[in-house]
Amino acid sequence: MKINPKIGIDKLVFGMLQKDVEAIYGKPSKSFKDEDDNTIYQYNEQKLRLTFYKDENYKLGYVVGSSQELVLLDKKVIGRPVAEIQKELNTKDFAKWEKEEFDTLENYFNEPNWMILQTEFDDVVKVEIGAIINEKDEFEWKFKK
């Protein structure tokens, strides 16, 4: 499953509606609302959690993945040392990372690509990627019907 910065993951493209996603992966393993009334789809087989934003007519705006098959720039991500991945990405518009720590977890956030690499014991355990928000404070939806 290829991570496409600013666009989505695999065949998922930011701006898709729930029906568009279901046409690809079928019904989710689990579906629920979060505290902001956004719709969350969980796909166990793909190890993906998708957020459809209520305030944006339930468009896909955020994806969290932990599949061993996640690939960024042709290299697997999950289970690898974060320093190694950052070194590989350093020449590819990923030079700046903000680090945040939570107990045994660390988040490395790259704002230009709206991506988080979450680590535990220095290895990446989860990737989060969101739709880009432009200078006008509007989402840049990439999905075109």
Short mmCIF file of C-alpha atoms in Angstrom, two decimals, residues 1 13 19 21 26 40-41 56-57 63 73 86 91 117-118 127 135 140:
data_model
loop_
_atom_site.label_atom_id
_atom_site.label_comp_id
_atom_site.label_asym_id
_atom_site.label_seq_id
_atom_site.Cartn_x
_atom_site.Cartn_y
_atom_site.Cartn_z
CA MET A 1 0.00 0.00 0.00
CA VAL A 13 -7.72 9.84 -2.21
CA LYS A 19 -19.55 5.36 -0.94
CA VAL A 21 -14.28 4.12 -0.30
CA GLY A 26 -16.41 -2.79 0.78
CA ILE A 40 -14.70 6.83 11.34
CA TYR A 41 -14.29 3.70 9.23
CA GLU A 56 -16.72 18.93 4.95
CA ASN A 57 -19.78 16.92 3.89
CA VAL A 63 -5.98 8.16 7.26
CA LEU A 73 9.10 6.27 -1.65
CA GLN A 86 13.97 10.46 8.12
CA THR A 91 16.17 15.14 0.44
CA LEU A 117 5.30 8.85 11.92
CA GLN A 118 4.44 7.35 15.31
CA VAL A 127 1.59 6.39 9.92
CA GLU A 135 -3.20 29.39 2.86
CA GLU A 140 -7.15 20.87 -0.97
#
